[in-house]
Short mmCIF file of C-alpha atoms in Angstrom, two decimals:
data_model
loop_
_atom_site.label_atom_id
_atom_site.label_comp_id
_atom_site.label_asym_id
_atom_site.label_seq_id
_atom_site.Cartn_x
_atom_site.Cartn_y
_atom_site.Cartn_z
CA MET X 139 8.52 -28.01 7.16
CA VAL X 140 5.88 -25.25 6.74
CA GLN X 141 2.64 -26.58 5.39
CA THR X 142 0.24 -24.93 3.06
CA ASN X 143 -2.97 -24.01 5.00
CA THR X 144 -6.46 -23.14 3.84
CA VAL X 145 -7.96 -19.92 5.25
CA SER X 146 -9.96 -22.02 7.70
CA ASN X 147 -6.94 -23.92 8.86
CA LYS X 148 -4.98 -20.76 9.27
CA ALA X 149 -7.75 -19.18 11.33
CA GLN X 150 -7.90 -22.27 13.49
CA LEU X 151 -4.07 -22.30 14.05
CA THR X 152 -4.07 -18.54 14.80
CA GLU X 153 -6.83 -18.96 17.42
CA GLN X 154 -4.80 -21.84 18.94
CA ILE X 155 -1.72 -19.63 19.13
CA LEU X 156 -3.48 -16.76 20.57
CA ALA X 157 -5.14 -19.01 23.26
CA ALA X 158 -1.63 -20.39 24.09
CA VAL X 159 -0.14 -16.89 24.37
CA GLN X 160 -3.08 -15.70 26.57
CA GLU X 161 -2.71 -18.70 28.96
CA GLN X 162 1.08 -18.28 28.94
CA ASN X 163 1.38 -21.83 27.90
CA PRO X 164 4.52 -22.39 25.81
CA ALA X 165 4.20 -26.17 25.29
CA GLN X 166 2.07 -26.04 22.12
CA ILE X 167 3.52 -22.92 20.52
CA PRO X 168 6.58 -24.41 18.73
CA ASN X 169 4.45 -27.03 16.96
CA LEU X 170 1.77 -24.48 15.97
CA ILE X 171 4.09 -21.85 14.58
CA SER X 172 5.96 -24.33 12.59
CA GLN X 173 2.78 -24.84 10.50
CA LEU X 174 2.50 -21.19 9.50
CA VAL X 175 4.59 -19.07 6.99
CA ALA X 176 6.40 -15.94 7.97
CA GLU X 177 3.63 -13.58 6.68
CA ASP X 178 1.00 -15.25 8.87
CA LEU X 179 3.23 -15.20 12.04
CA ALA X 180 3.95 -11.47 11.28
CA GLU X 181 0.19 -10.73 11.20
CA ILE X 182 -0.25 -12.72 14.57
CA LEU X 183 2.49 -10.66 16.16
CA GLU X 184 0.84 -7.46 15.05
CA SER X 185 -2.55 -8.70 16.59
CA LEU X 186 -1.07 -9.29 20.00
CA PRO X 187 -0.68 -6.69 22.80
CA PRO X 188 2.94 -6.02 23.85
CA LYS X 189 3.13 -8.58 26.66
CA GLY X 190 1.76 -11.39 24.46
CA ARG X 191 3.82 -10.27 21.38
CA HIS X 192 7.13 -10.59 23.38
CA PHE X 193 6.02 -14.00 24.88
CA LEU X 194 5.35 -15.41 21.41
CA TRP X 195 8.59 -13.79 19.98
CA GLN X 196 10.71 -15.66 22.57
CA HIS X 197 9.49 -19.01 21.16
CA VAL X 198 10.24 -18.14 17.49
CA THR X 199 13.46 -19.85 16.34
CA PRO X 200 16.19 -17.43 15.29
CA ASP X 201 16.27 -18.86 11.67
CA ALA X 202 12.60 -17.76 11.33
CA GLN X 203 12.89 -14.41 13.09
CA GLY X 204 14.55 -12.57 10.22
CA GLU X 205 11.88 -13.28 7.59
CA ILE X 206 9.07 -12.58 10.09
CA LEU X 207 10.62 -9.17 10.79
CA ALA X 208 10.81 -8.40 7.13
CA HIS X 209 7.04 -8.83 6.94
CA THR X 210 5.93 -6.86 10.14
CA ASN X 211 4.85 -3.28 9.89
CA ASP X 212 7.50 -0.57 10.76
CA GLU X 213 6.22 0.06 14.35
CA VAL X 214 6.07 -3.58 15.42
CA ARG X 215 9.44 -4.39 13.79
CA ALA X 216 11.04 -1.41 15.72
CA ILE X 217 9.65 -2.70 18.96
CA LEU X 218 10.84 -6.24 18.35
CA LEU X 219 14.28 -5.09 17.28
CA GLU X 220 14.71 -3.35 20.67
CA LYS X 221 14.88 -6.81 22.24
CA LEU X 222 17.68 -8.11 20.02
CA GLU X 223 21.39 -7.80 20.60
CA PRO X 224 23.66 -6.72 17.64
CA HIS X 225 25.07 -10.16 17.17
CA GLU X 226 21.57 -11.80 17.33
CA LEU X 227 20.39 -9.37 14.56
CA THR X 228 23.39 -10.26 12.38
CA GLU X 229 22.58 -14.03 12.80
CA ILE X 230 18.87 -13.82 12.00
CA THR X 231 19.39 -11.64 8.89
CA GLU X 232 22.17 -13.81 7.47
CA ASN X 233 20.07 -15.58 4.90
CA LEU X 234 17.68 -12.73 3.95
CA GLU X 235 17.69 -10.97 0.64
CA THR X 236 19.20 -7.50 0.44
CA ASP X 237 15.94 -5.58 0.28
CA ASP X 238 14.65 -7.29 3.40
CA ILE X 239 17.90 -6.59 5.31
CA ALA X 240 17.62 -2.91 4.24
CA ASP X 241 14.05 -2.69 5.53
CA ILE X 242 15.14 -4.04 8.87
CA ALA X 243 18.19 -1.84 9.05
CA GLN X 244 16.05 1.31 8.45
CA SER X 245 13.93 0.41 11.44
CA LEU X 246 17.01 0.62 13.77
CA THR X 247 18.10 3.68 15.69
CA ASP X 248 21.05 5.57 14.01
CA GLU X 249 23.55 4.10 16.61
CA ASN X 250 22.31 0.53 16.31
CA GLN X 251 22.07 0.74 12.50
CA GLN X 252 25.68 1.79 12.19
CA THR X 253 26.66 -1.13 14.58
CA PHE X 254 24.69 -3.60 12.54
CA LEU X 255 26.09 -2.49 9.26
CA GLU X 256 29.64 -2.74 10.53
CA SER X 257 28.95 -6.35 11.64
CA LEU X 258 28.06 -7.35 8.01
CA ASN X 259 30.67 -8.69 5.64
CA GLU X 260 31.99 -6.15 3.02
CA GLU X 261 29.83 -7.53 0.19
CA ASP X 262 26.63 -7.50 2.22
CA ARG X 263 27.21 -4.14 3.68
CA THR X 264 27.86 -2.56 0.36
CA ALA X 265 24.67 -4.06 -1.05
CA VAL X 266 22.57 -2.99 1.90
CA GLU X 267 23.95 0.55 1.96
CA MET X 268 23.29 0.77 -1.69
CA ALA X 269 19.66 -0.32 -1.23
CA MET X 270 19.25 2.15 1.68
CA SER X 271 20.54 5.06 -0.46
CA TYR X 272 17.29 4.96 -2.53
CA PRO X 273 13.87 5.97 -1.24
CA GLU X 274 11.74 3.09 0.14
CA ASP X 275 8.99 3.72 -2.31
CA THR X 276 11.19 3.48 -5.46
CA ALA X 277 12.54 0.56 -7.55
CA GLY X 278 16.00 1.02 -5.91
CA GLY X 279 14.47 0.76 -2.44
CA LEU X 280 12.59 -2.42 -3.39
CA MET X 281 15.36 -4.21 -5.38
CA SER X 282 17.48 -7.09 -4.21
CA THR X 283 21.04 -7.40 -5.28
CA ASP X 284 20.83 -11.22 -5.35
CA PHE X 285 21.10 -11.83 -9.10
CA VAL X 286 23.21 -13.77 -11.54
CA ALA X 287 24.66 -12.05 -14.59
CA VAL X 288 26.58 -13.72 -17.47
CA ARG X 289 28.32 -12.47 -20.44
CA ALA X 290 26.69 -12.47 -23.95
CA ASP X 291 29.80 -13.67 -25.73
CA VAL X 292 30.10 -17.08 -23.90
CA THR X 293 28.55 -20.49 -24.54
CA LEU X 294 25.77 -22.14 -22.57
CA ASP X 295 28.33 -24.73 -21.38
CA VAL X 296 30.40 -21.94 -19.74
CA VAL X 297 27.17 -20.54 -18.10
CA LEU X 298 26.29 -24.11 -16.79
CA ARG X 299 29.77 -24.54 -15.38
CA TYR X 300 29.56 -21.15 -13.64
CA LEU X 301 26.15 -21.97 -12.10
CA ARG X 302 27.45 -25.21 -10.79
CA LYS X 303 30.36 -23.36 -9.15
CA LEU X 304 27.86 -20.95 -7.58
CA GLY X 305 26.05 -24.07 -6.06
CA GLU X 306 22.80 -22.12 -5.37
CA LEU X 307 20.63 -19.71 -7.18
CA PRO X 308 18.81 -16.76 -5.66
CA PRO X 309 15.09 -17.40 -4.83
CA SER X 310 12.57 -16.78 -7.64
CA MET X 311 15.37 -16.76 -10.26
CA VAL X 312 13.81 -17.67 -13.67
CA ASP X 313 16.12 -15.46 -15.92
CA LEU X 314 19.79 -14.79 -15.89
CA PHE X 315 20.78 -11.20 -16.69
CA VAL X 316 23.07 -10.88 -19.71
CA ARG X 317 25.70 -8.14 -19.90
CA ASP X 318 28.49 -7.10 -22.37
CA ARG X 319 32.21 -6.74 -21.75
CA GLU X 320 31.65 -3.25 -20.28
CA ASP X 321 29.04 -4.61 -17.78
CA HIS X 322 26.22 -2.90 -19.64
CA TYR X 323 22.80 -4.64 -19.59
CA VAL X 324 21.99 -6.52 -22.78
CA GLY X 325 18.87 -8.59 -21.86
CA THR X 326 17.85 -11.88 -20.18
CA LEU X 327 18.53 -15.57 -20.62
CA LYS X 328 15.77 -17.98 -19.60
CA ILE X 329 17.20 -20.77 -17.34
CA ASN X 330 15.26 -23.41 -19.21
CA SER X 331 17.23 -22.51 -22.27
CA LEU X 332 20.31 -23.95 -20.64
CA ILE X 333 18.60 -27.32 -20.65
CA THR X 334 16.86 -27.29 -24.03
CA HIS X 335 19.68 -25.98 -26.31
CA ASP X 336 23.01 -27.28 -27.44
CA PRO X 337 25.79 -26.46 -24.85
CA ASP X 338 27.95 -24.84 -27.66
CA THR X 339 25.22 -22.24 -28.40
CA LEU X 340 26.23 -18.67 -27.68
CA VAL X 341 24.17 -16.75 -25.03
CA SER X 342 23.96 -13.87 -27.51
CA ASP X 343 21.97 -16.16 -29.83
CA LEU X 344 19.25 -16.71 -27.15
CA VAL X 345 19.21 -13.43 -25.20
CA ASP X 346 15.84 -11.72 -24.90
CA THR X 347 16.49 -7.93 -25.53
CA GLN X 348 12.78 -7.03 -25.37
CA LYS X 349 12.08 -7.66 -21.77
CA PRO X 350 11.21 -4.46 -19.94
CA THR X 351 13.73 -2.91 -17.44
CA ILE X 352 13.28 -0.18 -14.92
CA ARG X 353 15.48 2.69 -13.49
CA ALA X 354 16.27 2.90 -9.80
CA PHE X 355 14.34 5.99 -8.93
CA THR X 356 11.11 4.69 -10.61
CA PRO X 357 8.18 5.06 -8.15
CA GLU X 358 6.91 1.73 -6.79
CA LYS X 359 3.41 2.31 -8.31
CA GLU X 360 5.02 2.29 -11.75
CA VAL X 361 6.85 -0.88 -10.90
CA ALA X 362 3.60 -2.54 -10.03
CA TYR X 363 2.06 -1.24 -13.23
CA LEU X 364 4.76 -2.79 -15.37
CA PHE X 365 4.44 -6.18 -13.71
CA GLU X 366 0.71 -6.20 -14.27
CA LYS X 367 0.93 -5.16 -17.86
CA HIS X 368 3.76 -7.48 -19.00
CA ASP X 369 2.93 -10.40 -16.74
CA LEU X 370 6.49 -10.26 -15.24
CA ILE X 371 8.03 -12.52 -12.60
CA SER X 372 11.16 -10.35 -12.19
CA ILE X 373 12.62 -7.21 -13.64
CA ALA X 374 16.11 -5.76 -13.85
CA VAL X 375 16.88 -2.45 -12.16
CA LEU X 376 19.41 -0.40 -14.05
CA SER X 377 21.49 2.66 -13.34
CA ASP X 378 21.50 5.73 -15.59
CA HIS X 379 24.54 4.23 -17.27
CA ASN X 380 22.68 1.00 -18.02
CA LYS X 381 24.53 -0.95 -15.41
CA ILE X 382 22.65 -3.79 -13.56
CA LEU X 383 21.93 -2.71 -9.92
CA GLY X 384 19.64 -5.42 -8.82
CA ARG X 385 16.25 -7.03 -9.58
CA ILE X 386 12.68 -6.90 -8.30
CA THR X 387 10.53 -9.96 -8.08
CA ILE X 388 6.78 -10.64 -8.06
CA ASP X 389 6.64 -11.15 -4.30
CA ASP X 390 7.81 -7.59 -3.78
CA VAL X 391 5.10 -6.34 -6.17
CA VAL X 392 2.50 -8.26 -4.18
CA ASP X 393 3.63 -6.47 -1.04
CA ILE X 394 3.32 -3.11 -2.93
CA ILE X 395 -0.34 -3.91 -3.95
CA ARG X 396 -1.21 -5.03 -0.45
CA GLU X 397 0.36 -2.01 1.12
CA GLU X 398 -1.38 0.39 -1.37
CA GLY X 399 -4.75 -1.25 -0.44
CA GLU X 400 -4.08 -0.77 3.26
CA HIS X 401 -2.86 2.71 2.69
CA VAL X 402 -6.06 3.87 0.94
CA GLN X 403 -8.14 2.24 3.55
CA MET X 404 -6.38 3.76 6.55
CA ALA X 405 -5.67 7.12 4.90
CA SER X 406 -9.46 7.63 4.28
CA ALA X 407 -9.78 7.85 8.11
CA GLY X 408 -6.56 9.92 8.48
CA LEU X 409 -4.56 7.07 9.85
CA ASN X 410 -1.15 5.37 9.01
CA GLU X 411 -1.25 1.92 7.63
CA ASP X 412 1.92 1.09 9.69
CA GLU X 413 0.36 2.09 12.98
CA ASP X 414 0.62 -0.63 15.74
CA ILE X 415 -2.89 -1.49 16.76
CA PHE X 416 -1.60 -1.78 20.41
CA ALA X 417 0.47 1.38 20.42
CA PRO X 418 0.40 3.27 23.71
CA ALA X 419 -2.94 5.09 24.09
CA ALA X 420 -1.32 8.48 24.48
CA ARG X 421 0.65 8.21 21.22
CA ALA X 422 -2.36 6.92 19.34
CA ALA X 423 -4.55 9.68 20.62
CA LYS X 424 -1.97 12.37 19.71
CA ARG X 425 -1.91 11.04 16.15
CA ARG X 426 -5.65 11.08 15.72
CA THR X 427 -6.14 14.42 17.49
CA PHE X 428 -5.07 16.40 14.42
CA TRP X 429 -7.70 14.85 12.03
CA LEU X 430 -10.34 15.03 14.74
CA GLY X 431 -9.57 18.79 15.09
CA ILE X 432 -9.87 19.25 11.27
CA ASN X 433 -13.17 17.41 11.33
CA LEU X 434 -14.41 19.61 14.13
CA LEU X 435 -13.68 22.67 12.11
CA THR X 436 -15.65 21.37 9.08
CA ALA X 437 -18.58 20.43 11.38
CA ILE X 438 -18.54 23.94 12.91
CA PHE X 439 -18.52 25.40 9.41
CA ALA X 440 -21.65 23.28 8.63
CA SER X 441 -23.25 24.39 11.80
CA ILE X 442 -22.60 28.01 11.01
CA VAL X 443 -24.36 27.58 7.63
CA ILE X 444 -27.39 26.15 9.55
CA GLY X 445 -27.27 28.83 12.05
CA PHE X 446 -27.86 31.45 9.22
CA PHE X 447 -31.27 29.90 8.78
CA ASP X 448 -32.28 29.27 12.33
CA ALA X 449 -35.39 31.52 11.99
CA SER X 450 -36.58 29.48 8.97
CA ILE X 451 -36.05 26.17 10.95
CA GLU X 452 -38.05 27.50 13.83
CA LYS X 453 -41.03 28.36 11.62
CA VAL X 454 -40.92 25.31 9.39
CA VAL X 455 -39.97 22.23 11.52
CA ALA X 456 -39.99 20.01 8.47
CA LEU X 457 -36.68 21.53 7.28
CA ALA X 458 -34.91 20.14 10.27
CA VAL X 459 -36.39 16.70 9.60
CA LEU X 460 -35.37 16.78 5.95
CA MET X 461 -32.02 18.51 5.77
CA PRO X 462 -29.92 15.50 6.94
CA ILE X 463 -31.26 13.62 4.00
CA ILE X 464 -29.82 16.06 1.52
CA ALA X 465 -26.39 16.01 3.14
CA SER X 466 -26.26 12.26 3.35
CA MET X 467 -27.22 11.64 -0.30
CA GLY X 468 -24.63 14.24 -1.36
CA GLY X 469 -21.96 12.60 0.81
CA ILE X 470 -22.58 9.18 -0.78
CA ALA X 471 -22.69 10.45 -4.33
CA GLY X 472 -19.38 12.38 -3.81
CA THR X 473 -17.63 9.36 -2.16
CA GLN X 474 -18.59 7.15 -5.06
CA THR X 475 -17.11 9.50 -7.53
CA ALA X 476 -13.96 10.20 -5.42
CA THR X 477 -13.35 6.52 -5.02
CA ILE X 478 -13.31 6.03 -8.73
CA VAL X 479 -10.96 8.99 -9.38
CA ILE X 480 -8.53 7.98 -6.62
CA ARG X 481 -8.42 4.49 -7.90
CA ALA X 482 -7.83 5.70 -11.55
CA LEU X 483 -4.97 7.93 -10.15
CA ALA X 484 -3.34 5.14 -8.21
CA THR X 485 -3.34 2.79 -11.27
CA GLY X 486 -2.10 5.47 -13.68
CA LYS X 487 -5.27 5.42 -15.76
CA LEU X 488 -6.04 9.07 -15.10
CA GLY X 489 -3.81 12.01 -16.06
CA SER X 490 -3.99 15.50 -17.37
CA ASN X 491 -4.96 14.42 -20.83
CA ASN X 492 -8.17 12.62 -19.92
CA SER X 493 -9.17 14.31 -16.55
CA ARG X 494 -11.45 16.75 -18.30
CA SER X 495 -13.50 14.00 -19.98
CA LEU X 496 -13.86 12.26 -16.65
CA LEU X 497 -15.00 15.45 -14.96
CA ILE X 498 -17.70 15.86 -17.68
CA LYS X 499 -18.72 12.18 -17.39
CA GLU X 500 -19.00 12.17 -13.64
CA THR X 501 -20.95 15.48 -13.55
CA THR X 502 -23.38 13.97 -16.07
CA VAL X 503 -23.87 10.89 -13.86
CA GLY X 504 -24.44 13.25 -10.94
CA ALA X 505 -27.12 15.12 -12.92
CA LEU X 506 -28.89 11.92 -14.02
CA ASN X 507 -28.85 10.62 -10.49
CA GLY X 508 -29.93 13.97 -9.20
CA LEU X 509 -32.87 14.04 -11.55
CA ILE X 510 -33.90 10.50 -10.61
CA TRP X 511 -33.74 11.06 -6.87
CA ALA X 512 -35.19 14.54 -7.05
CA VAL X 513 -38.31 13.00 -8.55
CA LEU X 514 -38.56 10.11 -6.22
CA THR X 515 -37.75 12.03 -3.02
CA GLY X 516 -39.73 15.09 -4.03
CA THR X 517 -42.75 12.84 -4.45
CA ALA X 518 -42.19 11.29 -1.09
CA VAL X 519 -41.91 14.68 0.62
CA LEU X 520 -45.15 15.69 -1.09
CA ILE X 521 -47.05 12.55 0.23
CA TRP X 522 -45.45 12.92 3.69
CA PHE X 523 -46.02 16.65 4.41
CA GLN X 524 -48.80 17.50 1.83
CA ASP X 525 -46.92 20.64 0.79
CA LEU X 526 -46.06 21.13 -2.91
CA ALA X 527 -43.71 24.02 -2.30
CA LEU X 528 -41.65 22.16 0.27
CA SER X 529 -41.52 19.11 -2.15
CA LEU X 530 -40.18 21.20 -5.00
CA ILE X 531 -37.65 22.84 -2.72
CA PHE X 532 -36.41 19.50 -1.46
CA ALA X 533 -36.22 18.05 -5.06
CA SER X 534 -34.29 21.02 -6.31
CA ALA X 535 -31.91 20.96 -3.41
CA MET X 536 -31.43 17.20 -3.95
CA MET X 537 -30.50 17.58 -7.63
CA ILE X 538 -28.23 20.57 -7.04
CA ASN X 539 -26.27 18.72 -4.23
CA LEU X 540 -25.91 15.54 -6.19
CA ILE X 541 -24.51 17.40 -9.15
CA ALA X 542 -22.15 19.45 -6.95
CA ALA X 543 -21.10 16.26 -5.01
CA ALA X 544 -20.16 14.52 -8.22
CA LEU X 545 -18.19 17.48 -9.38
CA ALA X 546 -16.43 17.89 -6.08
CA GLY X 547 -15.72 14.11 -5.85
CA ALA X 548 -14.01 14.25 -9.24
CA SER X 549 -12.15 17.51 -8.97
CA ILE X 550 -10.86 17.29 -5.32
CA PRO X 551 -8.56 14.26 -5.81
CA LEU X 552 -7.26 15.74 -9.01
CA ILE X 553 -6.49 19.19 -7.30
CA LEU X 554 -4.78 17.43 -4.38
CA GLN X 555 -2.70 15.29 -6.75
CA ARG X 556 -1.46 18.41 -8.42
CA MET X 557 -0.56 20.01 -5.08
CA ARG X 558 1.40 16.75 -4.27
CA ILE X 559 -1.00 15.81 -1.45
CA ASP X 560 -2.19 12.25 -1.10
CA PRO X 561 -5.77 12.24 -2.38
CA ALA X 562 -6.68 9.20 -0.32
CA LEU X 563 -5.72 11.12 2.81
CA ALA X 564 -7.57 14.38 2.50
CA SER X 565 -10.31 13.88 -0.17
CA GLY X 566 -12.84 12.49 2.17
CA LEU X 567 -12.67 15.32 4.66
CA MET X 568 -12.74 18.05 2.04
CA LEU X 569 -15.64 16.26 0.27
CA THR X 570 -17.77 15.98 3.44
CA THR X 571 -17.30 19.75 4.01
CA VAL X 572 -18.49 20.59 0.47
CA THR X 573 -21.52 18.20 0.41
CA ASP X 574 -22.75 19.00 4.01
CA SER X 575 -22.31 22.76 3.86
CA LEU X 576 -23.63 23.13 0.32
CA GLY X 577 -26.52 20.78 0.91
CA PHE X 578 -27.59 22.71 3.93
CA PHE X 579 -27.10 26.01 2.35
CA VAL X 580 -29.09 25.22 -0.87
CA PHE X 581 -32.07 23.53 0.95
CA LEU X 582 -32.39 26.15 3.75
CA GLY X 583 -31.70 28.97 1.36
CA LEU X 584 -34.38 27.97 -1.09
CA ALA X 585 -36.83 27.33 1.83
CA THR X 586 -36.16 30.78 3.23
CA ILE X 587 -36.68 32.47 -0.10
CA VAL X 588 -39.83 30.45 -1.20
CA LEU X 589 -41.58 29.55 2.01
CA LEU X 590 -40.80 32.64 4.20
#
């Protein structure tokens, strides 16, 4: 039986497992992994190099392997699947929900995927193929076809007899879906209503017709938004003809939120959240080369801007000392604004109707911060170098760059969103180019005009 562990207990168990793997000592592994849930074991597998990963995987029981595979990232899952025979894969996925089986199937090669699907019984194969027909990041790709639907024109007693005949309910089932004679969705029936109401009561008298539903091609971000706003535990996924296709449960939404957080964090560095941390060095280097090349181009552009004013820097050495401060302050100010805008876009709080108001607000914030820091840093430069003209130039450049950084930080994610480019992936790089280049240009340009 899996125990509920605190964070400290989990960390201790993880260290013990990693030590056992490193020492190639299998004696303690079965007892240790039995105390962790599938999500924890998936994280441990992802944290191991290939040799240790396969050693640990050999000691995971088949009845636990399926659920663990469902929680590993795409790259690690594909590596582990290579070690499984078709009949083994069929066995370990036998008790998984449809959406988890579909995720695993999509990580297989085309040939192995076809073999795996053919090994499933007709009902499971139909359900998995339907789930795979929708994009992964939509409600259809997330849904499970494990649900129970009852007719609206029957009594609770009939429903109870039907449930007893089933013998077991799908996990996280708190509502039964209610349909009419033509199989169209009507609403939901709470399971506790079966206990608290008279058996002769009709389902139609208790059905909740106000509970939200969702269409199969709805993006996963909107799914998460619905769960958050309506405090849902599950939701019905419907076809365009109002037929019940499946359901999405809260555990799926928690995965969406976690993956979105990982995506934003990794995308800010030009990386994929599903990347295996122990992927072969050549493959990892190839993936990162593109963004390193883009960054090099932006750095060269900033250097070219500085090169225009090399004569000024030679005559006034203080310019070389002070110009990194301008660029750094602009970068931080722009990043703060961009983070707010990207988050607002991700949560659906920012759209075309209110984007202009946000641009004005963030530019105003940039102006206020620019004024504050222009005064403070200008005074510091005056005390440091005893040069009023240099102090005024530095203060002016600081204010201009902070205003420009705020404007760029707010507008770049909006522009990328309209171009259907992930703002989290490209905003940081573009913002750095603007703040560095503009900061150098304004500061050195003003110094050249005024001092020289």
